[in-house]
C-alpha positions as a Markdown table, in Angstrom:
| # | Residue | x | y | z |
|---|---|---|---|---|
| 1 | Met | 106.2 | 38.7 | 105.1 |
| 2 | Pro | 108.1 | 35.9 | 106.5 |
| 3 | Arg | 109.3 | 36.0 | 109.9 |
| 4 | Tyr | 113.1 | 34.9 | 110.8 |
| 5 | Phe | 114.6 | 34.2 | 114.2 |
| 6 | Phe | 118.4 | 34.8 | 115.2 |
| 7 | Arg | 120.4 | 32.4 | 117.2 |
| 8 | Leu | 124.0 | 33.7 | 118.6 |
| 9 | Arg | 126.0 | 30.6 | 120.0 |
| 10 | Asp | 129.4 | 31.1 | 121.7 |
| 11 | Gly | 129.3 | 27.8 | 124.3 |
| 12 | Glu | 125.8 | 28.8 | 125.2 |
| 13 | Val | 123.0 | 30.1 | 123.1 |
| 14 | Ile | 121.0 | 32.9 | 123.1 |
| 15 | Arg | 117.6 | 32.4 | 121.3 |
| 16 | Asp | 115.6 | 35.1 | 119.7 |
| 17 | Glu | 112.2 | 34.2 | 121.1 |
| 18 | Asp | 110.6 | 37.5 | 119.1 |
| 19 | Gly | 111.9 | 36.8 | 115.6 |
| 20 | Glu | 111.8 | 39.7 | 112.8 |
| 21 | Asp | 109.7 | 40.1 | 109.8 |
| 22 | Leu | 111.8 | 40.3 | 106.6 |
| 23 | Ala | 110.9 | 40.3 | 103.0 |
| 24 | Asp | 113.0 | 37.1 | 102.1 |
| 25 | Asn | 115.7 | 35.1 | 103.0 |
| 26 | Asp | 118.4 | 37.5 | 101.6 |
| 27 | Ala | 117.0 | 40.1 | 103.8 |
| 28 | Ala | 117.6 | 37.7 | 106.6 |
| 29 | Cys | 120.8 | 36.8 | 105.6 |
| 30 | Ala | 121.9 | 40.5 | 105.3 |
| 31 | Val | 120.5 | 41.1 | 108.9 |
| 32 | Ala | 122.8 | 37.8 | 110.1 |
| 33 | Leu | 125.5 | 39.5 | 108.7 |
| 34 | Glu | 124.8 | 42.9 | 110.6 |
| 35 | Val | 124.1 | 41.1 | 114.0 |
| 36 | Phe | 127.8 | 39.2 | 113.8 |
| 37 | Thr | 129.6 | 42.0 | 112.6 |
| 38 | Glu | 128.0 | 44.2 | 115.6 |
| 39 | Thr | 128.6 | 41.3 | 118.2 |
| 40 | Ile | 131.8 | 39.8 | 117.2 |
| 41 | Pro | 134.1 | 42.3 | 118.9 |
| 42 | Ser | 132.3 | 41.0 | 122.2 |
| 43 | Arg | 133.5 | 37.5 | 121.4 |
| 44 | Arg | 136.9 | 38.0 | 121.7 |
| 45 | Glu | 137.9 | 36.5 | 124.7 |
| 46 | Thr | 135.8 | 33.2 | 122.9 |
| 47 | Leu | 137.6 | 33.2 | 120.0 |
| 48 | Met | 141.0 | 34.0 | 121.4 |
| 49 | Gly | 140.8 | 30.8 | 123.9 |
| 50 | Gly | 139.6 | 28.5 | 120.6 |
| 51 | Gly | 135.8 | 28.9 | 120.7 |
| 52 | Asp | 133.5 | 29.3 | 117.7 |
| 53 | Tyr | 131.1 | 32.1 | 117.5 |
| 54 | Glu | 127.9 | 31.7 | 115.4 |
| 55 | Val | 124.9 | 33.6 | 114.1 |
| 56 | Met | 122.2 | 31.5 | 112.5 |
| 57 | Val | 118.9 | 32.4 | 111.1 |
| 58 | Thr | 116.3 | 30.1 | 111.2 |
| 59 | Asn | 112.6 | 30.6 | 109.7 |
| 60 | Ala | 109.1 | 30.3 | 111.5 |
| 61 | Asp | 109.2 | 26.7 | 110.8 |
| 62 | Asn | 112.7 | 26.4 | 112.8 |
| 63 | Gly | 114.2 | 25.3 | 109.2 |
| 64 | Gln | 117.9 | 26.9 | 109.2 |
| 65 | Val | 118.4 | 29.5 | 106.2 |
| 66 | Tyr | 121.6 | 30.8 | 106.8 |
| 67 | Ser | 124.7 | 30.8 | 109.6 |
| 68 | Val | 128.1 | 32.7 | 109.5 |
| 69 | Thr | 130.6 | 31.7 | 111.9 |
| 70 | Ala | 133.8 | 32.5 | 113.1 |
| 71 | Gln | 136.3 | 30.2 | 114.4 |
| 72 | Gly | 139.4 | 30.8 | 116.9 |
| 73 | Arg | 141.9 | 28.1 | 117.1 |
| 74 | Arg | 145.0 | 27.7 | 119.0 |
| 75 | Phe | 148.0 | 25.5 | 118.2 |
């Protein structure tokens, strides 16, 4: 099984050093959406301040597989 890594970014970057073995890219995308859904409530302050929040998946070669982003914009 391929190994995937998840990176969370909201001004600072939290890198997944261990990764997770998953069946394929679709499975990695599904996990990224789960992580995003579970962690976005704790990013409220970042988003209310006009910041961005991203969960990105990379493969073992550090190639980008998927990214989901929330953007807060104040006008």
